[in-house]
Amino acid sequence: MLFKQTSKNSVTVSTDPFKLSTCIVVVNNYDSPGGPCGVIMHSVRKVRTTAEQQEAKRKKDAVENRKYLDLQSRVFAARANSAPAAASLELTTDLLELNPEHYTVWNYRRELLTELNDNALLQKDLRLIEQLMVRYPKVYWLWNHRRWVLKQLGSEAPWDRELGLVTKMLEYDGRNFHGWRYRREVVKTIEEIKGQSMAEEELKYTTSKINANFSNFSAWFNRSQLLDKVAAESKEKQLQAELEYSRSAVFMDPEDQSAWTYYRWLLTNDQFKAEQAKVIHNEIEQIKELAEEEPDSVLCIYTLWILTKKIGQHQPELIDRLIELDPMRGERYKYMKREIS
């Protein structure tokens, strides 16, 4: 269970984090909109329970909540009274295993580890975080504390192993933006240590993740960060390859927003410099062909609008078509149209 305190005597209990689903129970609010026990579910089918089952769960949660609040009080008291660091560290371990989002306790833990000044304890912390990450892969404070631990380890930090770890994490959830951000930091550190670029290798890695799921926005974004690092002599060739790759992605799935976003970024971010207008003209013709095949694709029409605007060819009829296809964003499109009037 994952606990989050919401007030002095109220605790929120989250379950099933391993499956990346969320079930929140507001313990002391039994009249909440979610029904008895205030159950709010995301991506999980709500299972009807009997009154007896609900009462049993309420009692069980109440016991767990009391244990949690008692442990939290002991941790806060230890900090206030400057209790011995080793014993206090164990208390923070117990509490963080219940609630890894308790950033105040992470701050206290770092104070204790700094005081103890023992690399063996730091290595132990890396193992603890790995165990917690399996259950809570999207908790920011785990990734944040791991960065701090590695920094404290200095030359003893196992950076190659870290790259393997984050690769495994992204196999489990390829769209975990915490994981992608951490991967960029790890790669940057390894590059600094070894004195050589890993951009080509990382481009291949993002290709494998995108091929597995075109909707992986985090992988597309990571790819955009790598292009500027490609060796100058091969950059133009790489840009052409990127254009063909992203164009293939949008043709294969015209409703995939992630691929379209990357495709537009390539064409409008001045990557192609002197030849940009020529490149955009060519791509406009390509997208027009797709629009004939997919006349109701909002993303396709929107991209045509962006590209024609980039080269000064304002086509208000494209905006009219967007308003027709996507009335919920009609006011935004009308504003875009007024901008060129």
mmCIF file of C-alpha atoms in Angstrom:
data_model
loop_
_atom_site.group_PDB
_atom_site.id
_atom_site.type_symbol
_atom_site.label_atom_id
_atom_site.label_comp_id
_atom_site.label_asym_id
_atom_site.label_seq_id
_atom_site.Cartn_x
_atom_site.Cartn_y
_atom_site.Cartn_z
ATOM 1 C CA MET A 1 0.000 0.000 0.000
ATOM 2 C CA LEU A 2 1.029 3.590 -0.680
ATOM 3 C CA PHE A 3 -0.029 6.119 1.959
ATOM 4 C CA LYS A 4 -0.301 9.869 1.536
ATOM 5 C CA GLN A 5 -1.357 12.055 4.439
ATOM 6 C CA THR A 6 -3.980 14.643 3.431
ATOM 7 C CA SER A 7 -4.630 16.210 6.844
ATOM 8 C CA LYS A 8 -3.710 15.656 10.465
ATOM 9 C CA ASN A 9 -5.964 12.635 10.932
ATOM 10 C CA SER A 10 -6.669 11.674 7.354
ATOM 11 C CA VAL A 11 -4.613 9.366 5.190
ATOM 12 C CA THR A 12 -5.077 8.443 1.552
ATOM 13 C CA VAL A 13 -4.257 4.853 0.686
ATOM 14 C CA SER A 14 -3.220 3.954 -2.874
ATOM 15 C CA THR A 15 -3.053 0.344 -3.971
ATOM 16 C CA ASP A 16 -1.966 -1.590 -7.048
ATOM 17 C CA PRO A 17 0.930 0.695 -8.098
ATOM 18 C CA PHE A 18 2.766 -2.209 -9.743
ATOM 19 C CA LYS A 19 0.094 -2.345 -12.419
ATOM 20 C CA LEU A 20 0.219 1.434 -12.788
ATOM 21 C CA SER A 21 -3.437 1.622 -11.792
ATOM 22 C CA THR A 22 -4.736 3.779 -8.997
ATOM 23 C CA CYS A 23 -7.339 3.147 -6.366
ATOM 24 C CA ILE A 24 -7.660 5.906 -3.782
ATOM 25 C CA VAL A 25 -9.524 5.492 -0.522
ATOM 26 C CA VAL A 26 -10.194 8.548 1.633
ATOM 27 C CA VAL A 27 -10.292 6.848 4.965
ATOM 28 C CA ASN A 28 -12.311 9.278 7.043
ATOM 29 C CA ASN A 29 -14.804 10.394 4.395
ATOM 30 C CA TYR A 30 -17.367 7.663 3.908
ATOM 31 C CA ASP A 31 -19.845 9.937 2.130
ATOM 32 C CA SER A 32 -17.503 10.930 -0.700
ATOM 33 C CA PRO A 33 -18.687 10.802 -4.341
ATOM 34 C CA GLY A 34 -17.005 7.459 -4.870
ATOM 35 C CA GLY A 35 -19.514 5.811 -2.560
ATOM 36 C CA PRO A 36 -18.706 4.007 0.692
ATOM 37 C CA CYS A 37 -15.030 4.393 1.540
ATOM 38 C CA GLY A 38 -14.732 7.020 -1.204
ATOM 39 C CA VAL A 39 -13.287 4.742 -3.852
ATOM 40 C CA ILE A 40 -12.042 6.556 -6.938
ATOM 41 C CA MET A 41 -10.613 4.351 -9.650
ATOM 42 C CA HIS A 42 -8.533 5.060 -12.734
ATOM 43 C CA SER A 43 -8.090 2.413 -15.439
ATOM 44 C CA VAL A 44 -9.496 -0.229 -13.095
ATOM 45 C CA ARG A 45 -12.949 -1.754 -13.307
ATOM 46 C CA LYS A 46 -14.874 -0.991 -10.130
ATOM 47 C CA VAL A 47 -15.834 -4.169 -8.322
ATOM 48 C CA ARG A 48 -19.043 -4.116 -6.295
ATOM 49 C CA THR A 49 -18.549 -5.107 -2.688
ATOM 50 C CA THR A 50 -21.016 -6.056 -0.007
ATOM 51 C CA ALA A 51 -21.572 -3.926 3.076
ATOM 52 C CA GLU A 52 -19.789 -6.588 5.125
ATOM 53 C CA GLN A 53 -16.743 -6.489 2.841
ATOM 54 C CA GLN A 54 -16.697 -2.706 2.982
ATOM 55 C CA GLU A 55 -16.820 -2.731 6.771
ATOM 56 C CA ALA A 56 -13.990 -5.283 6.953
ATOM 57 C CA LYS A 57 -11.910 -3.158 4.622
ATOM 58 C CA ARG A 58 -12.668 -0.025 6.644
ATOM 59 C CA LYS A 59 -11.411 -1.688 9.821
ATOM 60 C CA LYS A 60 -8.295 -3.009 8.117
ATOM 61 C CA ASP A 61 -7.507 0.410 6.631
ATOM 62 C CA ALA A 62 -8.064 2.066 10.010
ATOM 63 C CA VAL A 63 -5.462 -0.230 11.601
ATOM 64 C CA GLU A 64 -2.972 0.442 8.792
ATOM 65 C CA ASN A 65 -3.569 4.170 9.053
ATOM 66 C CA ARG A 66 -2.906 4.202 12.791
ATOM 67 C CA LYS A 67 0.345 2.295 12.256
ATOM 68 C CA TYR A 68 1.393 4.742 9.560
ATOM 69 C CA LEU A 69 0.609 7.859 11.578
ATOM 70 C CA ASP A 70 2.391 6.438 14.617
ATOM 71 C CA LEU A 71 5.497 5.685 12.554
ATOM 72 C CA GLN A 72 5.417 9.153 11.030
ATOM 73 C CA SER A 73 5.211 10.708 14.499
ATOM 74 C CA ARG A 74 8.255 8.700 15.603
ATOM 75 C CA VAL A 75 10.252 9.875 12.586
ATOM 76 C CA PHE A 76 9.353 13.512 13.187
ATOM 77 C CA ALA A 77 10.202 13.166 16.872
ATOM 78 C CA ALA A 78 13.572 11.624 16.020
ATOM 79 C CA ARG A 79 14.394 14.579 13.809
ATOM 80 C CA ALA A 80 13.214 17.128 16.366
ATOM 81 C CA ASN A 81 15.228 15.496 19.153
ATOM 82 C CA SER A 82 18.363 14.804 17.064
ATOM 83 C CA ALA A 83 18.094 11.076 17.781
ATOM 84 C CA PRO A 84 21.026 8.772 16.872
ATOM 85 C CA ALA A 85 21.435 8.738 13.094
ATOM 86 C CA ALA A 86 21.643 4.967 12.547
ATOM 87 C CA ALA A 87 18.397 4.202 14.383
ATOM 88 C CA SER A 88 16.649 7.163 12.774
ATOM 89 C CA LEU A 89 17.735 5.975 9.334
ATOM 90 C CA GLU A 90 15.962 2.653 9.936
ATOM 91 C CA LEU A 91 12.800 4.503 10.925
ATOM 92 C CA THR A 92 12.852 6.495 7.692
ATOM 93 C CA THR A 93 13.293 3.249 5.748
ATOM 94 C CA ASP A 94 10.158 1.802 7.323
ATOM 95 C CA LEU A 95 8.150 4.943 6.605
ATOM 96 C CA LEU A 96 9.363 5.417 3.037
ATOM 97 C CA GLU A 97 8.548 1.818 2.192
ATOM 98 C CA LEU A 98 4.946 2.708 3.056
ATOM 99 C CA ASN A 99 4.969 6.132 1.417
ATOM 100 C CA PRO A 100 7.827 6.852 -1.019
ATOM 101 C CA GLU A 101 6.270 10.231 -1.877
ATOM 102 C CA HIS A 102 6.980 11.677 1.580
ATOM 103 C CA TYR A 103 9.583 14.217 0.443
ATOM 104 C CA THR A 104 10.111 15.601 3.960
ATOM 105 C CA VAL A 105 11.321 12.176 5.067
ATOM 106 C CA TRP A 106 13.607 11.892 2.032
ATOM 107 C CA ASN A 107 15.155 15.219 3.026
ATOM 108 C CA TYR A 108 15.679 13.940 6.561
ATOM 109 C CA ARG A 109 17.174 10.715 5.214
ATOM 110 C CA ARG A 110 19.733 12.685 3.226
ATOM 111 C CA GLU A 111 20.670 14.598 6.380
ATOM 112 C CA LEU A 112 21.227 11.287 8.179
ATOM 113 C CA LEU A 113 23.275 9.751 5.365
ATOM 114 C CA THR A 114 25.430 12.868 5.211
ATOM 115 C CA GLU A 115 26.029 12.643 8.957
ATOM 116 C CA LEU A 116 26.868 8.918 8.829
ATOM 117 C CA ASN A 117 29.203 9.434 5.826
ATOM 118 C CA ASP A 118 29.362 5.752 4.860
ATOM 119 C CA ASN A 119 29.481 4.683 1.202
ATOM 120 C CA ALA A 120 28.265 1.214 2.147
ATOM 121 C CA LEU A 121 25.028 2.797 3.357
ATOM 122 C CA LEU A 122 24.755 4.724 0.101
ATOM 123 C CA GLN A 123 25.146 1.503 -1.886
ATOM 124 C CA LYS A 124 22.451 -0.023 0.304
ATOM 125 C CA ASP A 125 20.212 2.934 -0.505
ATOM 126 C CA LEU A 126 20.604 2.247 -4.223
ATOM 127 C CA ARG A 127 19.312 -1.287 -3.650
ATOM 128 C CA LEU A 128 16.413 0.015 -1.558
ATOM 129 C CA ILE A 129 15.383 2.451 -4.282
ATOM 130 C CA GLU A 130 15.532 -0.304 -6.916
ATOM 131 C CA GLN A 131 13.098 -2.372 -4.864
ATOM 132 C CA LEU A 132 10.751 0.583 -4.453
ATOM 133 C CA MET A 133 10.954 1.506 -8.128
ATOM 134 C CA VAL A 134 9.540 -1.872 -9.099
ATOM 135 C CA ARG A 135 6.395 -0.975 -7.151
ATOM 136 C CA TYR A 136 6.365 2.780 -7.709
ATOM 137 C CA PRO A 137 8.148 3.517 -11.023
ATOM 138 C CA LYS A 138 6.592 6.969 -11.446
ATOM 139 C CA VAL A 139 7.292 8.429 -8.019
ATOM 140 C CA TYR A 140 9.537 11.425 -8.635
ATOM 141 C CA TRP A 141 11.204 11.349 -5.197
ATOM 142 C CA LEU A 142 12.719 7.924 -5.844
ATOM 143 C CA TRP A 143 14.479 9.147 -8.983
ATOM 144 C CA ASN A 144 15.490 12.360 -7.213
ATOM 145 C CA HIS A 145 17.027 10.547 -4.246
ATOM 146 C CA ARG A 146 18.850 8.125 -6.537
ATOM 147 C CA ARG A 147 20.528 11.055 -8.318
ATOM 148 C CA TRP A 148 21.649 12.426 -4.970
ATOM 149 C CA VAL A 149 23.060 9.072 -3.811
ATOM 150 C CA LEU A 150 25.078 8.627 -7.004
ATOM 151 C CA LYS A 151 26.468 12.136 -6.678
ATOM 152 C CA GLN A 152 27.606 11.363 -3.122
ATOM 153 C CA LEU A 153 29.311 8.163 -4.295
ATOM 154 C CA GLY A 154 31.500 10.119 -6.703
ATOM 155 C CA SER A 155 33.961 7.851 -8.498
ATOM 156 C CA GLU A 156 32.358 4.775 -6.912
ATOM 157 C CA ALA A 157 29.031 5.430 -8.650
ATOM 158 C CA PRO A 158 28.166 2.479 -10.972
ATOM 159 C CA TRP A 159 27.088 4.507 -14.014
ATOM 160 C CA ASP A 160 27.206 1.663 -16.545
ATOM 161 C CA ARG A 161 24.976 -0.345 -14.252
ATOM 162 C CA GLU A 162 22.637 2.642 -13.993
ATOM 163 C CA LEU A 163 22.225 2.643 -17.761
ATOM 164 C CA GLY A 164 21.307 -1.035 -17.617
ATOM 165 C CA LEU A 165 18.858 -0.354 -14.806
ATOM 166 C CA VAL A 166 17.021 2.446 -16.599
ATOM 167 C CA THR A 167 16.916 0.317 -19.756
ATOM 168 C CA LYS A 168 15.127 -2.376 -17.751
ATOM 169 C CA MET A 169 12.755 0.196 -16.280
ATOM 170 C CA LEU A 170 11.849 1.434 -19.758
ATOM 171 C CA GLU A 171 11.223 -2.134 -20.888
ATOM 172 C CA TYR A 172 8.607 -2.317 -18.155
ATOM 173 C CA ASP A 173 7.064 1.041 -19.073
ATOM 174 C CA GLY A 174 8.481 2.613 -22.221
ATOM 175 C CA ARG A 175 6.613 5.903 -21.663
ATOM 176 C CA ASN A 176 7.825 6.643 -18.132
ATOM 177 C CA PHE A 177 9.025 10.239 -18.539
ATOM 178 C CA HIS A 178 10.945 10.057 -15.228
ATOM 179 C CA GLY A 179 12.884 7.143 -16.687
ATOM 180 C CA TRP A 180 13.644 8.952 -19.947
ATOM 181 C CA ARG A 181 14.837 12.069 -18.157
ATOM 182 C CA TYR A 182 17.020 9.961 -15.887
ATOM 183 C CA ARG A 183 18.413 8.093 -18.900
ATOM 184 C CA ARG A 184 19.526 11.376 -20.483
ATOM 185 C CA GLU A 185 21.328 12.317 -17.269
ATOM 186 C CA VAL A 186 23.015 8.919 -17.014
ATOM 187 C CA VAL A 187 24.121 8.997 -20.656
ATOM 188 C CA LYS A 188 25.490 12.527 -20.253
ATOM 189 C CA THR A 189 27.525 11.458 -17.219
ATOM 190 C CA ILE A 190 28.926 8.384 -18.995
ATOM 191 C CA GLU A 191 29.857 10.547 -22.002
ATOM 192 C CA GLU A 192 31.732 12.954 -19.718
ATOM 193 C CA ILE A 193 33.570 10.107 -17.996
ATOM 194 C CA LYS A 194 34.532 8.301 -21.229
ATOM 195 C CA GLY A 195 35.002 11.417 -23.353
ATOM 196 C CA GLN A 196 32.932 10.165 -26.277
ATOM 197 C CA SER A 197 29.440 10.720 -27.615
ATOM 198 C CA MET A 198 26.714 8.108 -27.281
ATOM 199 C CA ALA A 199 24.275 9.976 -29.560
ATOM 200 C CA GLU A 200 24.333 7.381 -32.335
ATOM 201 C CA GLU A 201 23.711 4.527 -29.897
ATOM 202 C CA GLU A 202 20.895 6.421 -28.210
ATOM 203 C CA LEU A 203 19.253 7.207 -31.555
ATOM 204 C CA LYS A 204 19.190 3.475 -32.271
ATOM 205 C CA TYR A 205 17.707 2.871 -28.834
ATOM 206 C CA THR A 206 14.908 5.404 -29.339
ATOM 207 C CA THR A 207 14.212 3.857 -32.747
ATOM 208 C CA SER A 208 13.597 0.495 -31.090
ATOM 209 C CA LYS A 209 11.243 2.053 -28.524
ATOM 210 C CA ILE A 210 9.309 4.030 -31.148
ATOM 211 C CA ASN A 211 9.017 1.012 -33.437
ATOM 212 C CA ALA A 212 7.455 -0.817 -30.509
ATOM 213 C CA ASN A 213 4.970 2.026 -29.949
ATOM 214 C CA PHE A 214 4.567 5.017 -32.272
ATOM 215 C CA SER A 215 2.629 6.819 -29.523
ATOM 216 C CA ASN A 216 5.668 6.919 -27.234
ATOM 217 C CA PHE A 217 5.951 10.696 -26.910
ATOM 218 C CA SER A 218 8.803 10.411 -24.390
ATOM 219 C CA ALA A 219 10.889 8.475 -26.913
ATOM 220 C CA TRP A 220 10.150 10.994 -29.671
ATOM 221 C CA PHE A 221 11.134 13.845 -27.347
ATOM 222 C CA ASN A 222 14.355 12.079 -26.373
ATOM 223 C CA ARG A 223 15.106 11.704 -30.075
ATOM 224 C CA SER A 224 14.733 15.449 -30.592
ATOM 225 C CA GLN A 225 17.303 16.057 -27.853
ATOM 226 C CA LEU A 226 19.820 13.813 -29.602
ATOM 227 C CA LEU A 227 19.842 15.385 -33.061
ATOM 228 C CA ASP A 228 21.999 18.363 -32.082
ATOM 229 C CA LYS A 229 24.586 15.942 -30.725
ATOM 230 C CA VAL A 230 25.013 14.020 -33.965
ATOM 231 C CA ALA A 231 28.413 14.665 -35.562
ATOM 232 C CA ALA A 232 28.278 17.688 -37.889
ATOM 233 C CA GLU A 233 29.417 15.758 -40.964
ATOM 234 C CA SER A 234 26.547 13.283 -40.652
ATOM 235 C CA LYS A 235 23.876 15.647 -39.348
ATOM 236 C CA GLU A 236 22.284 16.568 -42.700
ATOM 237 C CA LYS A 237 22.067 12.911 -43.653
ATOM 238 C CA GLN A 238 20.594 12.096 -40.254
ATOM 239 C CA LEU A 239 18.008 14.871 -40.574
ATOM 240 C CA GLN A 240 16.832 13.486 -43.906
ATOM 241 C CA ALA A 241 16.587 10.044 -42.345
ATOM 242 C CA GLU A 242 14.625 11.499 -39.415
ATOM 243 C CA LEU A 243 12.224 13.202 -41.785
ATOM 244 C CA GLU A 244 11.579 9.992 -43.699
ATOM 245 C CA TYR A 245 11.218 8.026 -40.470
ATOM 246 C CA SER A 246 8.710 10.399 -38.872
ATOM 247 C CA ARG A 247 6.801 10.774 -42.155
ATOM 248 C CA SER A 248 6.482 6.997 -42.350
ATOM 249 C CA ALA A 249 5.138 7.003 -38.797
ATOM 250 C CA VAL A 250 2.381 9.524 -39.543
ATOM 251 C CA PHE A 251 1.421 7.746 -42.757
ATOM 252 C CA MET A 252 1.148 4.453 -40.869
ATOM 253 C CA ASP A 253 -0.988 6.000 -38.119
ATOM 254 C CA PRO A 254 -2.396 9.426 -39.070
ATOM 255 C CA GLU A 255 -4.115 9.765 -35.703
ATOM 256 C CA ASP A 256 -0.942 9.387 -33.631
ATOM 257 C CA GLN A 257 -0.219 12.768 -32.086
ATOM 258 C CA SER A 258 3.306 11.949 -30.870
ATOM 259 C CA ALA A 259 4.650 11.216 -34.357
ATOM 260 C CA TRP A 260 2.997 14.336 -35.815
ATOM 261 C CA THR A 261 4.473 16.505 -33.066
ATOM 262 C CA TYR A 262 7.991 15.270 -33.827
ATOM 263 C CA TYR A 263 7.444 15.609 -37.579
ATOM 264 C CA ARG A 264 6.321 19.241 -37.231
ATOM 265 C CA TRP A 265 9.208 19.990 -34.879
ATOM 266 C CA LEU A 266 11.713 18.724 -37.450
ATOM 267 C CA LEU A 267 10.290 20.965 -40.148
ATOM 268 C CA THR A 268 9.711 24.149 -38.161
ATOM 269 C CA ASN A 269 12.733 24.209 -35.849
ATOM 270 C CA ASP A 270 15.143 25.551 -38.498
ATOM 271 C CA GLN A 271 16.970 22.240 -38.632
ATOM 272 C CA PHE A 272 17.427 22.359 -42.413
ATOM 273 C CA LYS A 273 18.649 25.968 -42.558
ATOM 274 C CA ALA A 274 19.154 27.176 -46.160
ATOM 275 C CA GLU A 275 17.146 24.372 -47.743
ATOM 276 C CA GLN A 276 14.269 24.567 -45.277
ATOM 277 C CA ALA A 277 11.744 26.169 -47.659
ATOM 278 C CA LYS A 278 12.460 23.560 -50.326
ATOM 279 C CA VAL A 279 12.150 20.740 -47.818
ATOM 280 C CA ILE A 280 8.859 22.092 -46.448
ATOM 281 C CA HIS A 281 7.414 22.508 -49.966
ATOM 282 C CA ASN A 282 8.193 18.867 -50.636
ATOM 283 C CA GLU A 283 6.654 17.736 -47.359
ATOM 284 C CA ILE A 284 3.501 19.777 -47.989
ATOM 285 C CA GLU A 285 2.963 17.819 -51.193
ATOM 286 C CA GLN A 286 3.472 14.568 -49.285
ATOM 287 C CA ILE A 287 0.963 15.542 -46.600
ATOM 288 C CA LYS A 288 -1.563 16.681 -49.201
ATOM 289 C CA GLU A 289 -1.504 13.146 -50.568
ATOM 290 C CA LEU A 290 -2.170 11.810 -47.090
ATOM 291 C CA ALA A 291 -5.003 14.330 -46.640
ATOM 292 C CA GLU A 292 -6.665 12.933 -49.748
ATOM 293 C CA GLU A 293 -6.549 9.478 -48.170
ATOM 294 C CA GLU A 294 -7.506 10.750 -44.691
ATOM 295 C CA PRO A 295 -9.739 13.794 -45.321
ATOM 296 C CA ASP A 296 -11.076 13.794 -41.747
ATOM 297 C CA SER A 297 -7.701 13.677 -39.991
ATOM 298 C CA VAL A 298 -7.437 16.723 -37.729
ATOM 299 C CA LEU A 299 -3.721 16.173 -37.162
ATOM 300 C CA CYS A 300 -3.066 15.981 -40.884
ATOM 301 C CA ILE A 301 -4.983 19.197 -41.673
ATOM 302 C CA TYR A 302 -3.410 20.972 -38.689
ATOM 303 C CA THR A 303 0.082 20.028 -39.863
ATOM 304 C CA LEU A 304 -0.697 21.331 -43.353
ATOM 305 C CA TRP A 305 -1.734 24.615 -41.749
ATOM 306 C CA ILE A 306 1.497 24.855 -39.739
ATOM 307 C CA LEU A 307 3.719 24.060 -42.727
ATOM 308 C CA THR A 308 1.989 26.390 -45.192
ATOM 309 C CA LYS A 309 2.080 29.168 -42.605
ATOM 310 C CA LYS A 310 5.824 28.543 -42.085
ATOM 311 C CA ILE A 311 6.531 29.397 -45.739
ATOM 312 C CA GLY A 312 4.052 32.292 -45.866
ATOM 313 C CA GLN A 313 1.256 30.508 -47.727
ATOM 314 C CA HIS A 314 -1.738 31.255 -45.517
ATOM 315 C CA GLN A 315 -4.694 29.026 -46.370
ATOM 316 C CA PRO A 316 -7.700 30.010 -44.214
ATOM 317 C CA GLU A 317 -9.749 27.191 -45.742
ATOM 318 C CA LEU A 318 -7.615 24.787 -43.711
ATOM 319 C CA ILE A 319 -8.735 26.542 -40.525
ATOM 320 C CA ASP A 320 -12.353 26.330 -41.663
ATOM 321 C CA ARG A 321 -11.900 22.603 -42.139
ATOM 322 C CA LEU A 322 -10.388 22.267 -38.655
ATOM 323 C CA ILE A 323 -13.344 24.096 -37.119
ATOM 324 C CA GLU A 324 -15.659 21.693 -38.931
ATOM 325 C CA LEU A 325 -13.737 18.572 -37.885
ATOM 326 C CA ASP A 326 -12.824 19.644 -34.349
ATOM 327 C CA PRO A 327 -15.562 21.981 -33.028
ATOM 328 C CA MET A 328 -14.433 21.597 -29.401
ATOM 329 C CA ARG A 329 -11.319 23.628 -30.268
ATOM 330 C CA GLY A 330 -13.230 25.955 -32.558
ATOM 331 C CA GLU A 331 -12.403 29.139 -30.647
ATOM 332 C CA ARG A 332 -8.702 28.351 -30.757
ATOM 333 C CA TYR A 333 -8.856 27.846 -34.520
ATOM 334 C CA LYS A 334 -10.803 31.094 -34.963
ATOM 335 C CA TYR A 335 -8.076 32.892 -33.014
ATOM 336 C CA MET A 336 -5.432 31.346 -35.292
ATOM 337 C CA LYS A 337 -7.396 32.581 -38.300
ATOM 338 C CA ARG A 338 -7.651 36.108 -36.901
ATOM 339 C CA GLU A 339 -3.869 36.194 -36.419
ATOM 340 C CA ILE A 340 -3.316 36.132 -40.184
ATOM 341 C CA SER A 341 -6.146 38.496 -41.105
#
